[in-house]
Amino acid sequence: MALLSKPNEKTESGFSPIPVIDISDPESKHALVKACEDFGFFKVINHGVSSELVSVLEHEAVEFFSRPWLPASDKTQVAGYPFGYGNREIGRNGDVGWVEYLLMNANLDFGSHSFFPGLFNNPETFRNALLEYTTSVRKMTSHVLEMITDGLGIEPRNTLSKLVSDKNTDSIFRLNHYPPCPHHINTNTNTNGGNNVIGFGEHTDPQIISVLRSNNTSGLQINLADGSWISVPSDPSSFFFNVGDSLQVLTNGKFKSVKHRVLANSRKSRVSMIYFAGPSLTQRIAPLSCLTDNEDESLYKEFTWSEYKNYAYHSRLSDNRLQPFER
């Protein structure tokens, strides 16, 4: 059982410094840029994604993870690295957590996916909700990236959004379930000075940007510039975005890929759904020329998404994956 000691964690209070961005307001473009620079993380409101759609998908996910009639062996049958069902083991490099999950290619024809039959009470309901959800979140993600591009003064405004909206993009959708953890040492949310079970270890996301939504159970934390950790108050009506490694490279380090983690909860289950917006496998990733005066100012070597993805899959969660690509 992985335990975590957190002497530098900031206490959770009624005030949260995490930026809240109204993406229905075009003038929020500057706030988005500042959030990406200062935190690499922000919460969006007035996003336009149907709450009913989110509820249906969450309901189906909860049923899958908690269904007593579905033996663990049946869940495991859908495993097919890297996609499918996973339990405790995160990747193949020794990382473990108090979590089970379903990982899917977000660009699949969900209707042909082999793990639907027999695994859900209403496979058609799940399939349709999943398709509608990923379509809506992809649209929202493109909108956010175009607002960021406007805030940076980059033209054309689809410079970033086109990388994640093409039909060949390598985007991923993940459903995480963190069951109540009986080994959790503290029973309150203030865990200063205590030990806590790791739900999902600290890491950055390799893609361009990630979009998270969870139920009303807390656990997510982000790492601040001073090295301390801060808890993210749960808000099932909103979405949380975090900058990925690829966006850090594209902005030549102007935006920071945020390190984050999830701690287990002793009393309540946490269910989260994450859309990882990635480019096509052949897409070349390098600092945008409009953000550097010359090549000598580039902090990173050029690489393809396929090259970086392969490197990420062979690394540990906490590794600094960008280091080999730094100039």
Short mmCIF file of N, CA and C in Angstrom, two decimals, residues 120-298:
data_model
loop_
_atom_site.label_atom_id
_atom_site.label_comp_id
_atom_site.label_asym_id
_atom_site.label_seq_id
_atom_site.Cartn_x
_atom_site.Cartn_y
_atom_site.Cartn_z
N PHE A 120 -22.35 -3.86 -19.46
CA PHE A 120 -23.20 -2.78 -18.99
C PHE A 120 -24.65 -3.22 -19.09
N ASN A 121 -25.45 -2.79 -18.11
CA ASN A 121 -26.87 -3.11 -18.16
C ASN A 121 -27.50 -2.54 -19.41
N ASN A 122 -27.06 -1.33 -19.77
CA ASN A 122 -27.59 -0.64 -20.94
C ASN A 122 -26.44 -0.19 -21.83
N PRO A 123 -25.84 -1.12 -22.57
CA PRO A 123 -24.67 -0.77 -23.39
C PRO A 123 -24.95 0.33 -24.40
N GLU A 124 -26.17 0.35 -24.93
CA GLU A 124 -26.50 1.39 -25.91
C GLU A 124 -26.53 2.76 -25.24
N THR A 125 -27.07 2.80 -24.02
CA THR A 125 -27.11 4.06 -23.27
C THR A 125 -25.70 4.56 -22.99
N PHE A 126 -24.84 3.65 -22.54
CA PHE A 126 -23.45 4.03 -22.25
C PHE A 126 -22.74 4.48 -23.51
N ARG A 127 -22.89 3.73 -24.58
CA ARG A 127 -22.21 4.06 -25.84
C ARG A 127 -22.63 5.43 -26.35
N ASN A 128 -23.93 5.70 -26.34
CA ASN A 128 -24.42 6.99 -26.83
C ASN A 128 -23.97 8.14 -25.94
N ALA A 129 -24.04 7.92 -24.61
CA ALA A 129 -23.62 8.96 -23.69
C ALA A 129 -22.13 9.26 -23.85
N LEU A 130 -21.35 8.21 -24.05
CA LEU A 130 -19.90 8.37 -24.23
C LEU A 130 -19.59 9.15 -25.50
N LEU A 131 -20.28 8.82 -26.57
CA LEU A 131 -20.06 9.51 -27.83
C LEU A 131 -20.47 10.98 -27.74
N GLU A 132 -21.63 11.24 -27.16
CA GLU A 132 -22.09 12.62 -27.02
C GLU A 132 -21.18 13.42 -26.08
N TYR A 133 -20.75 12.77 -25.01
CA TYR A 133 -19.88 13.45 -24.04
C TYR A 133 -18.54 13.84 -24.68
N THR A 134 -17.88 12.89 -25.33
CA THR A 134 -16.58 13.19 -25.92
C THR A 134 -16.71 14.23 -27.04
N THR A 135 -17.82 14.18 -27.78
CA THR A 135 -18.04 15.19 -28.83
C THR A 135 -18.19 16.57 -28.22
N SER A 136 -18.97 16.68 -27.13
CA SER A 136 -19.18 17.97 -26.47
C SER A 136 -17.90 18.49 -25.83
N VAL A 137 -17.16 17.61 -25.19
CA VAL A 137 -15.93 18.04 -24.51
C VAL A 137 -14.86 18.41 -25.54
N ARG A 138 -14.81 17.70 -26.66
CA ARG A 138 -13.87 18.07 -27.71
C ARG A 138 -14.18 19.46 -28.24
N LYS A 139 -15.45 19.75 -28.42
CA LYS A 139 -15.85 21.09 -28.89
C LYS A 139 -15.47 22.16 -27.88
N MET A 140 -15.73 21.89 -26.59
CA MET A 140 -15.37 22.84 -25.54
C MET A 140 -13.85 23.04 -25.50
N THR A 141 -13.11 21.97 -25.64
CA THR A 141 -11.64 22.05 -25.61
C THR A 141 -11.12 22.91 -26.75
N SER A 142 -11.67 22.73 -27.92
CA SER A 142 -11.26 23.54 -29.07
C SER A 142 -11.56 25.01 -28.82
N HIS A 143 -12.72 25.28 -28.23
CA HIS A 143 -13.09 26.65 -27.90
C HIS A 143 -12.10 27.27 -26.91
N VAL A 144 -11.74 26.53 -25.89
CA VAL A 144 -10.80 27.02 -24.90
C VAL A 144 -9.43 27.28 -25.53
N LEU A 145 -8.97 26.37 -26.37
CA LEU A 145 -7.67 26.55 -27.02
C LEU A 145 -7.68 27.75 -27.97
N GLU A 146 -8.81 28.01 -28.61
CA GLU A 146 -8.89 29.18 -29.48
C GLU A 146 -8.91 30.47 -28.67
N MET A 147 -9.54 30.44 -27.51
CA MET A 147 -9.49 31.60 -26.63
C MET A 147 -8.07 31.84 -26.12
N ILE A 148 -7.36 30.77 -25.81
CA ILE A 148 -5.96 30.90 -25.38
C ILE A 148 -5.11 31.48 -26.50
N THR A 149 -5.34 31.01 -27.72
CA THR A 149 -4.61 31.54 -28.87
C THR A 149 -4.87 33.03 -29.05
N ASP A 150 -6.14 33.43 -28.89
CA ASP A 150 -6.48 34.86 -28.96
C ASP A 150 -5.73 35.64 -27.88
N GLY A 151 -5.70 35.07 -26.67
CA GLY A 151 -5.03 35.74 -25.56
C GLY A 151 -3.54 35.89 -25.78
N LEU A 152 -2.94 34.95 -26.51
CA LEU A 152 -1.52 35.02 -26.82
C LEU A 152 -1.23 35.91 -28.02
N GLY A 153 -2.29 36.31 -28.73
CA GLY A 153 -2.11 37.14 -29.93
C GLY A 153 -1.58 36.36 -31.12
N ILE A 154 -1.92 35.07 -31.19
CA ILE A 154 -1.43 34.21 -32.26
C ILE A 154 -2.49 34.09 -33.36
N GLU A 155 -2.05 34.14 -34.60
CA GLU A 155 -2.93 33.91 -35.73
C GLU A 155 -2.35 32.81 -36.60
N PRO A 156 -3.23 31.97 -37.22
CA PRO A 156 -4.68 31.98 -37.06
C PRO A 156 -5.10 31.44 -35.69
N ARG A 157 -6.34 31.70 -35.33
CA ARG A 157 -6.79 31.35 -33.98
C ARG A 157 -6.98 29.84 -33.79
N ASN A 158 -6.94 29.06 -34.87
CA ASN A 158 -7.05 27.61 -34.73
C ASN A 158 -5.67 26.94 -34.69
N THR A 159 -4.63 27.73 -34.44
CA THR A 159 -3.27 27.18 -34.41
C THR A 159 -3.15 26.01 -33.44
N LEU A 160 -3.78 26.13 -32.28
CA LEU A 160 -3.74 25.04 -31.29
C LEU A 160 -4.93 24.10 -31.42
N SER A 161 -6.11 24.65 -31.65
CA SER A 161 -7.31 23.81 -31.67
C SER A 161 -7.29 22.79 -32.80
N LYS A 162 -6.67 23.14 -33.92
CA LYS A 162 -6.65 22.20 -35.04
C LYS A 162 -5.84 20.94 -34.71
N LEU A 163 -4.94 21.06 -33.73
CA LEU A 163 -4.12 19.91 -33.35
C LEU A 163 -4.93 18.83 -32.64
N VAL A 164 -6.06 19.22 -32.04
CA VAL A 164 -6.85 18.25 -31.27
C VAL A 164 -8.24 18.01 -31.86
N SER A 165 -8.55 18.64 -32.99
CA SER A 165 -9.89 18.50 -33.56
C SER A 165 -9.91 17.71 -34.86
N ASP A 166 -8.74 17.37 -35.39
CA ASP A 166 -8.67 16.57 -36.60
C ASP A 166 -9.17 15.15 -36.33
N LYS A 167 -9.71 14.51 -37.34
CA LYS A 167 -10.26 13.17 -37.15
C LYS A 167 -9.19 12.13 -36.80
N ASN A 168 -7.94 12.45 -37.08
CA ASN A 168 -6.85 11.52 -36.80
C ASN A 168 -6.14 11.79 -35.48
N THR A 169 -6.70 12.68 -34.67
CA THR A 169 -6.05 13.00 -33.40
C THR A 169 -6.02 11.79 -32.48
N ASP A 170 -5.01 11.73 -31.65
CA ASP A 170 -4.80 10.61 -30.74
C ASP A 170 -5.26 11.00 -29.34
N SER A 171 -6.55 11.19 -29.18
CA SER A 171 -7.11 11.60 -27.89
C SER A 171 -7.60 10.37 -27.12
N ILE A 172 -7.60 10.48 -25.79
CA ILE A 172 -7.92 9.36 -24.92
C ILE A 172 -8.99 9.77 -23.92
N PHE A 173 -9.86 8.84 -23.58
CA PHE A 173 -10.86 9.09 -22.55
C PHE A 173 -10.68 8.07 -21.44
N ARG A 174 -10.70 8.55 -20.20
CA ARG A 174 -10.44 7.69 -19.05
C ARG A 174 -11.51 7.87 -17.98
N LEU A 175 -12.03 6.76 -17.47
CA LEU A 175 -12.93 6.75 -16.33
C LEU A 175 -12.17 6.16 -15.14
N ASN A 176 -12.03 6.92 -14.07
CA ASN A 176 -11.35 6.45 -12.87
C ASN A 176 -12.34 6.25 -11.73
N HIS A 177 -12.15 5.17 -10.98
CA HIS A 177 -12.95 4.93 -9.79
C HIS A 177 -12.01 4.70 -8.61
N TYR A 178 -12.13 5.56 -7.59
CA TYR A 178 -11.33 5.44 -6.38
C TYR A 178 -12.28 4.98 -5.26
N PRO A 179 -12.27 3.69 -4.92
CA PRO A 179 -13.16 3.20 -3.86
C PRO A 179 -12.77 3.79 -2.50
N PRO A 180 -13.69 3.79 -1.54
CA PRO A 180 -13.30 4.19 -0.18
C PRO A 180 -12.13 3.32 0.28
N CYS A 181 -11.15 3.94 0.90
CA CYS A 181 -9.94 3.21 1.27
C CYS A 181 -9.90 2.94 2.77
N PRO A 182 -10.03 1.69 3.20
CA PRO A 182 -10.03 1.38 4.63
C PRO A 182 -8.68 1.62 5.30
N HIS A 183 -7.62 1.73 4.49
CA HIS A 183 -6.29 1.93 5.05
C HIS A 183 -5.95 3.41 5.22
N HIS A 184 -6.90 4.27 4.80
CA HIS A 184 -6.69 5.71 4.91
C HIS A 184 -6.49 6.07 6.39
N ILE A 185 -5.43 6.78 6.69
CA ILE A 185 -5.07 7.02 8.09
C ILE A 185 -5.88 8.15 8.71
N ASN A 186 -6.10 9.22 7.96
CA ASN A 186 -6.88 10.34 8.49
C ASN A 186 -8.29 10.28 7.92
N THR A 187 -9.27 10.67 8.72
CA THR A 187 -10.66 10.61 8.27
C THR A 187 -11.22 11.98 7.95
N ASN A 188 -10.41 13.04 8.03
CA ASN A 188 -10.90 14.36 7.65
C ASN A 188 -10.11 14.87 6.46
N THR A 189 -10.56 15.97 5.90
CA THR A 189 -9.93 16.46 4.69
C THR A 189 -8.65 17.21 4.96
N ASN A 190 -8.41 17.63 6.18
CA ASN A 190 -7.17 18.31 6.52
C ASN A 190 -6.14 17.26 6.89
N THR A 191 -5.18 17.04 6.00
CA THR A 191 -4.25 15.93 6.19
C THR A 191 -2.84 16.41 6.46
N ASN A 192 -2.69 17.65 6.92
CA ASN A 192 -1.35 18.14 7.22
C ASN A 192 -0.66 17.24 8.23
N GLY A 193 0.56 16.87 7.89
CA GLY A 193 1.36 16.10 8.81
C GLY A 193 0.98 14.64 8.86
N GLY A 194 0.02 14.19 8.06
CA GLY A 194 -0.42 12.80 8.13
C GLY A 194 0.04 12.00 6.94
N ASN A 195 -0.28 10.72 6.95
CA ASN A 195 0.02 9.83 5.84
C ASN A 195 -1.28 9.44 5.15
N ASN A 196 -1.26 9.40 3.84
CA ASN A 196 -2.46 9.10 3.09
C ASN A 196 -2.14 8.13 1.96
N VAL A 197 -3.09 7.30 1.64
CA VAL A 197 -2.91 6.34 0.57
C VAL A 197 -3.02 7.05 -0.78
N ILE A 198 -2.12 6.70 -1.67
CA ILE A 198 -2.11 7.29 -3.01
C ILE A 198 -3.22 6.67 -3.85
N GLY A 199 -4.08 7.51 -4.40
CA GLY A 199 -5.05 7.03 -5.37
C GLY A 199 -4.42 6.95 -6.75
N PHE A 200 -3.77 8.04 -7.14
CA PHE A 200 -3.06 8.11 -8.42
C PHE A 200 -1.85 9.01 -8.17
N GLY A 201 -0.65 8.47 -8.39
CA GLY A 201 0.57 9.17 -8.04
C GLY A 201 0.82 10.44 -8.83
N GLU A 202 1.70 11.28 -8.31
CA GLU A 202 1.99 12.57 -8.94
C GLU A 202 2.58 12.38 -10.33
N HIS A 203 2.10 13.20 -11.25
CA HIS A 203 2.52 13.10 -12.65
C HIS A 203 2.06 14.32 -13.41
N THR A 204 2.58 14.49 -14.60
CA THR A 204 2.04 15.44 -15.56
C THR A 204 1.42 14.64 -16.70
N ASP A 205 0.56 15.27 -17.47
CA ASP A 205 -0.06 14.60 -18.62
C ASP A 205 0.74 14.92 -19.87
N PRO A 206 1.05 13.94 -20.69
CA PRO A 206 1.88 14.19 -21.87
C PRO A 206 1.17 14.90 -23.01
N GLN A 207 -0.17 14.86 -23.05
CA GLN A 207 -0.90 15.42 -24.18
C GLN A 207 -0.85 16.96 -24.19
N ILE A 208 -1.68 17.57 -25.03
CA ILE A 208 -1.71 19.03 -25.14
C ILE A 208 -2.46 19.64 -23.97
N ILE A 209 -3.66 19.13 -23.72
CA ILE A 209 -4.44 19.64 -22.59
C ILE A 209 -5.39 18.53 -22.14
N SER A 210 -5.73 18.52 -20.85
CA SER A 210 -6.62 17.51 -20.30
C SER A 210 -7.83 18.17 -19.68
N VAL A 211 -8.97 17.51 -19.77
CA VAL A 211 -10.22 18.06 -19.27
C VAL A 211 -10.82 17.07 -18.27
N LEU A 212 -10.95 17.50 -17.03
CA LEU A 212 -11.39 16.64 -15.95
C LEU A 212 -12.74 17.06 -15.40
N ARG A 213 -13.55 16.07 -15.09
CA ARG A 213 -14.80 16.29 -14.37
C ARG A 213 -14.94 15.15 -13.37
N SER A 214 -15.35 15.44 -12.13
CA SER A 214 -15.50 14.38 -11.14
C SER A 214 -16.80 14.56 -10.38
N ASN A 215 -17.13 13.55 -9.56
CA ASN A 215 -18.31 13.67 -8.71
C ASN A 215 -17.96 14.58 -7.52
N ASN A 216 -18.77 14.54 -6.50
CA ASN A 216 -18.63 15.51 -5.41
C ASN A 216 -17.67 15.05 -4.31
N THR A 217 -16.74 14.16 -4.64
CA THR A 217 -15.75 13.70 -3.68
C THR A 217 -14.39 14.31 -4.02
N SER A 218 -13.76 14.93 -3.04
CA SER A 218 -12.47 15.56 -3.28
C SER A 218 -11.35 14.52 -3.30
N GLY A 219 -10.14 14.97 -3.57
CA GLY A 219 -8.99 14.09 -3.62
C GLY A 219 -7.90 14.60 -4.54
N LEU A 220 -8.30 15.34 -5.58
CA LEU A 220 -7.32 15.88 -6.53
C LEU A 220 -6.51 17.00 -5.90
N GLN A 221 -5.21 16.98 -6.15
CA GLN A 221 -4.32 18.04 -5.71
C GLN A 221 -3.39 18.44 -6.85
N ILE A 222 -3.01 19.71 -6.88
CA ILE A 222 -2.03 20.18 -7.86
C ILE A 222 -0.82 20.73 -7.13
N ASN A 223 0.31 20.68 -7.81
CA ASN A 223 1.57 21.15 -7.27
C ASN A 223 1.81 22.59 -7.71
N LEU A 224 2.05 23.48 -6.76
CA LEU A 224 2.28 24.88 -7.06
C LEU A 224 3.75 25.15 -7.36
N ALA A 225 4.02 26.35 -7.85
CA ALA A 225 5.37 26.71 -8.25
C ALA A 225 6.36 26.64 -7.09
N ASP A 226 5.87 26.85 -5.85
CA ASP A 226 6.76 26.82 -4.69
C ASP A 226 6.98 25.40 -4.15
N GLY A 227 6.44 24.41 -4.84
CA GLY A 227 6.64 23.03 -4.44
C GLY A 227 5.57 22.49 -3.51
N SER A 228 4.67 23.32 -3.04
CA SER A 228 3.62 22.86 -2.14
C SER A 228 2.44 22.30 -2.94
N TRP A 229 1.61 21.54 -2.24
CA TRP A 229 0.43 20.95 -2.86
C TRP A 229 -0.81 21.63 -2.34
N ILE A 230 -1.80 21.77 -3.21
CA ILE A 230 -3.06 22.37 -2.79
C ILE A 230 -4.21 21.51 -3.28
N SER A 231 -5.20 21.30 -2.42
CA SER A 231 -6.37 20.50 -2.78
C SER A 231 -7.29 21.28 -3.71
N VAL A 232 -7.88 20.58 -4.65
CA VAL A 232 -8.83 21.18 -5.58
C VAL A 232 -10.23 20.87 -5.09
N PRO A 233 -10.99 21.88 -4.65
CA PRO A 233 -12.36 21.62 -4.19
C PRO A 233 -13.19 20.99 -5.31
N SER A 234 -13.91 19.94 -5.00
CA SER A 234 -14.71 19.26 -6.02
C SER A 234 -15.88 20.14 -6.44
N ASP A 235 -16.24 20.05 -7.70
CA ASP A 235 -17.38 20.79 -8.25
C ASP A 235 -17.90 20.02 -9.46
N PRO A 236 -18.88 19.14 -9.25
CA PRO A 236 -19.37 18.30 -10.34
C PRO A 236 -20.05 19.06 -11.47
N SER A 237 -20.34 20.34 -11.28
CA SER A 237 -21.01 21.11 -12.32
C SER A 237 -20.01 21.81 -13.25
N SER A 238 -18.73 21.73 -12.93
CA SER A 238 -17.70 22.43 -13.70
C SER A 238 -16.68 21.45 -14.27
N PHE A 239 -15.83 21.98 -15.12
CA PHE A 239 -14.72 21.21 -15.68
C PHE A 239 -13.41 21.85 -15.28
N PHE A 240 -12.40 21.00 -15.13
CA PHE A 240 -11.06 21.48 -14.79
C PHE A 240 -10.11 21.14 -15.94
N PHE A 241 -9.31 22.11 -16.33
CA PHE A 241 -8.34 21.93 -17.41
C PHE A 241 -6.94 21.95 -16.83
N ASN A 242 -6.08 21.07 -17.34
CA ASN A 242 -4.68 21.22 -16.98
C ASN A 242 -3.78 21.15 -18.21
N VAL A 243 -2.78 22.00 -18.20
CA VAL A 243 -1.81 22.08 -19.29
C VAL A 243 -0.99 20.79 -19.32
N GLY A 244 -0.81 20.25 -20.52
CA GLY A 244 -0.01 19.04 -20.69
C GLY A 244 1.40 19.36 -21.17
N ASP A 245 2.25 18.34 -21.18
CA ASP A 245 3.64 18.52 -21.59
C ASP A 245 3.75 19.10 -22.99
N SER A 246 2.91 18.63 -23.90
CA SER A 246 3.01 19.09 -25.30
C SER A 246 2.70 20.58 -25.43
N LEU A 247 1.74 21.07 -24.63
CA LEU A 247 1.42 22.50 -24.68
C LEU A 247 2.55 23.31 -24.04
N GLN A 248 3.21 22.76 -23.05
CA GLN A 248 4.38 23.45 -22.48
C GLN A 248 5.45 23.63 -23.55
N VAL A 249 5.67 22.59 -24.36
CA VAL A 249 6.66 22.69 -25.44
C VAL A 249 6.21 23.67 -26.50
N LEU A 250 4.95 23.59 -26.92
CA LEU A 250 4.44 24.47 -27.98
C LEU A 250 4.56 25.95 -27.59
N THR A 251 4.43 26.24 -26.29
CA THR A 251 4.53 27.64 -25.83
C THR A 251 5.95 27.95 -25.35
N ASN A 252 6.89 27.04 -25.61
CA ASN A 252 8.30 27.23 -25.24
C ASN A 252 8.47 27.51 -23.75
N GLY A 253 7.69 26.80 -22.94
CA GLY A 253 7.81 26.92 -21.50
C GLY A 253 7.03 28.06 -20.88
N LYS A 254 6.33 28.83 -21.73
CA LYS A 254 5.52 29.93 -21.19
C LYS A 254 4.40 29.38 -20.31
N PHE A 255 3.78 28.28 -20.75
CA PHE A 255 2.81 27.56 -19.94
C PHE A 255 3.52 26.38 -19.30
N LYS A 256 3.10 26.04 -18.09
CA LYS A 256 3.73 24.95 -17.35
C LYS A 256 2.79 23.75 -17.25
N SER A 257 3.30 22.59 -17.61
CA SER A 257 2.54 21.35 -17.44
C SER A 257 2.43 21.08 -15.94
N VAL A 258 1.22 21.02 -15.43
CA VAL A 258 1.03 20.97 -13.99
C VAL A 258 1.15 19.55 -13.45
N LYS A 259 1.93 19.40 -12.39
CA LYS A 259 2.02 18.12 -11.72
C LYS A 259 0.82 17.98 -10.80
N HIS A 260 0.16 16.82 -10.82
CA HIS A 260 -1.02 16.61 -10.00
C HIS A 260 -1.07 15.18 -9.51
N ARG A 261 -1.95 14.92 -8.53
CA ARG A 261 -2.08 13.60 -7.93
C ARG A 261 -3.48 13.48 -7.32
N VAL A 262 -3.86 12.27 -6.94
CA VAL A 262 -5.14 12.03 -6.28
C VAL A 262 -4.87 11.23 -5.01
N LEU A 263 -5.44 11.69 -3.89
CA LEU A 263 -5.34 10.98 -2.62
C LEU A 263 -6.64 10.22 -2.37
N ALA A 264 -6.53 9.07 -1.76
CA ALA A 264 -7.71 8.25 -1.47
C ALA A 264 -8.56 8.89 -0.38
N ASN A 265 -9.84 8.54 -0.40
CA ASN A 265 -10.78 9.02 0.60
C ASN A 265 -11.24 7.82 1.43
N SER A 266 -11.34 8.01 2.73
CA SER A 266 -11.67 6.88 3.60
C SER A 266 -13.14 6.51 3.60
N ARG A 267 -14.00 7.45 3.19
CA ARG A 267 -15.44 7.23 3.36
C ARG A 267 -16.23 7.18 2.06
N LYS A 268 -15.78 7.90 1.04
CA LYS A 268 -16.60 8.04 -0.17
C LYS A 268 -15.81 7.64 -1.42
N SER A 269 -16.54 7.11 -2.39
CA SER A 269 -15.95 6.81 -3.69
C SER A 269 -15.78 8.09 -4.49
N ARG A 270 -14.73 8.11 -5.27
CA ARG A 270 -14.52 9.22 -6.20
C ARG A 270 -14.55 8.67 -7.61
N VAL A 271 -15.35 9.28 -8.46
CA VAL A 271 -15.42 8.89 -9.86
C VAL A 271 -15.06 10.11 -10.70
N SER A 272 -14.09 9.94 -11.58
CA SER A 272 -13.68 11.05 -12.44
C SER A 272 -13.64 10.59 -13.88
N MET A 273 -13.84 11.52 -14.78
CA MET A 273 -13.75 11.26 -16.21
C MET A 273 -12.84 12.31 -16.82
N ILE A 274 -11.84 11.84 -17.56
CA ILE A 274 -10.83 12.74 -18.11
C ILE A 274 -10.72 12.56 -19.61
N TYR A 275 -10.74 13.67 -20.31
CA TYR A 275 -10.53 13.68 -21.76
C TYR A 275 -9.14 14.24 -22.01
N PHE A 276 -8.26 13.41 -22.56
CA PHE A 276 -6.89 13.83 -22.85
C PHE A 276 -6.81 14.20 -24.32
N ALA A 277 -6.69 15.48 -24.60
CA ALA A 277 -6.68 15.96 -25.97
C ALA A 277 -5.26 15.91 -26.53
N GLY A 278 -5.04 14.94 -27.42
CA GLY A 278 -3.73 14.77 -28.02
C GLY A 278 -3.76 15.00 -29.52
N PRO A 279 -2.62 15.26 -30.13
CA PRO A 279 -2.55 15.47 -31.59
C PRO A 279 -2.47 14.14 -32.33
N SER A 280 -2.34 14.18 -33.62
CA SER A 280 -2.16 12.95 -34.40
C SER A 280 -0.76 12.40 -34.12
N LEU A 281 -0.59 11.11 -34.33
CA LEU A 281 0.68 10.47 -34.03
C LEU A 281 1.84 11.06 -34.83
N THR A 282 1.56 11.56 -36.02
CA THR A 282 2.64 12.10 -36.86
C THR A 282 2.88 13.59 -36.65
N GLN A 283 2.06 14.22 -35.80
CA GLN A 283 2.21 15.66 -35.57
C GLN A 283 3.56 15.98 -34.94
N ARG A 284 4.25 16.95 -35.51
CA ARG A 284 5.53 17.39 -34.97
C ARG A 284 5.28 18.45 -33.90
N ILE A 285 5.91 18.27 -32.75
CA ILE A 285 5.75 19.17 -31.62
C ILE A 285 7.05 19.93 -31.41
N ALA A 286 6.95 21.24 -31.42
CA ALA A 286 8.11 22.12 -31.20
C ALA A 286 7.58 23.49 -30.81
N PRO A 287 8.41 24.33 -30.18
CA PRO A 287 7.95 25.68 -29.84
C PRO A 287 7.45 26.43 -31.08
N LEU A 288 6.29 27.07 -30.93
CA LEU A 288 5.72 27.83 -32.04
C LEU A 288 6.67 28.98 -32.41
N SER A 289 6.91 29.13 -33.69
CA SER A 289 7.86 30.15 -34.15
C SER A 289 7.43 31.56 -33.76
N CYS A 290 6.10 31.77 -33.65
CA CYS A 290 5.61 33.10 -33.30
C CYS A 290 5.89 33.46 -31.84
N LEU A 291 6.30 32.48 -31.05
CA LEU A 291 6.61 32.73 -29.63
C LEU A 291 8.11 32.76 -29.36
N THR A 292 8.91 32.59 -30.42
CA THR A 292 10.36 32.68 -30.29
C THR A 292 10.89 33.55 -31.41
N ASP A 293 11.91 34.34 -31.12
CA ASP A 293 12.50 35.21 -32.13
C ASP A 293 13.38 34.44 -33.10
N ASN A 294 14.01 33.38 -32.62
CA ASN A 294 14.85 32.55 -33.48
C ASN A 294 14.96 31.16 -32.86
N GLU A 295 15.51 30.25 -33.63
CA GLU A 295 15.58 28.86 -33.19
C GLU A 295 16.43 28.70 -31.93
N ASP A 296 17.41 29.58 -31.76
CA ASP A 296 18.29 29.49 -30.59
C ASP A 296 17.52 29.71 -29.29
N GLU A 297 16.35 30.35 -29.37
CA GLU A 297 15.57 30.58 -28.16
C GLU A 297 14.67 29.40 -27.80
N SER A 298 14.61 28.42 -28.67
CA SER A 298 13.77 27.25 -28.40
C SER A 298 14.37 26.44 -27.26
#
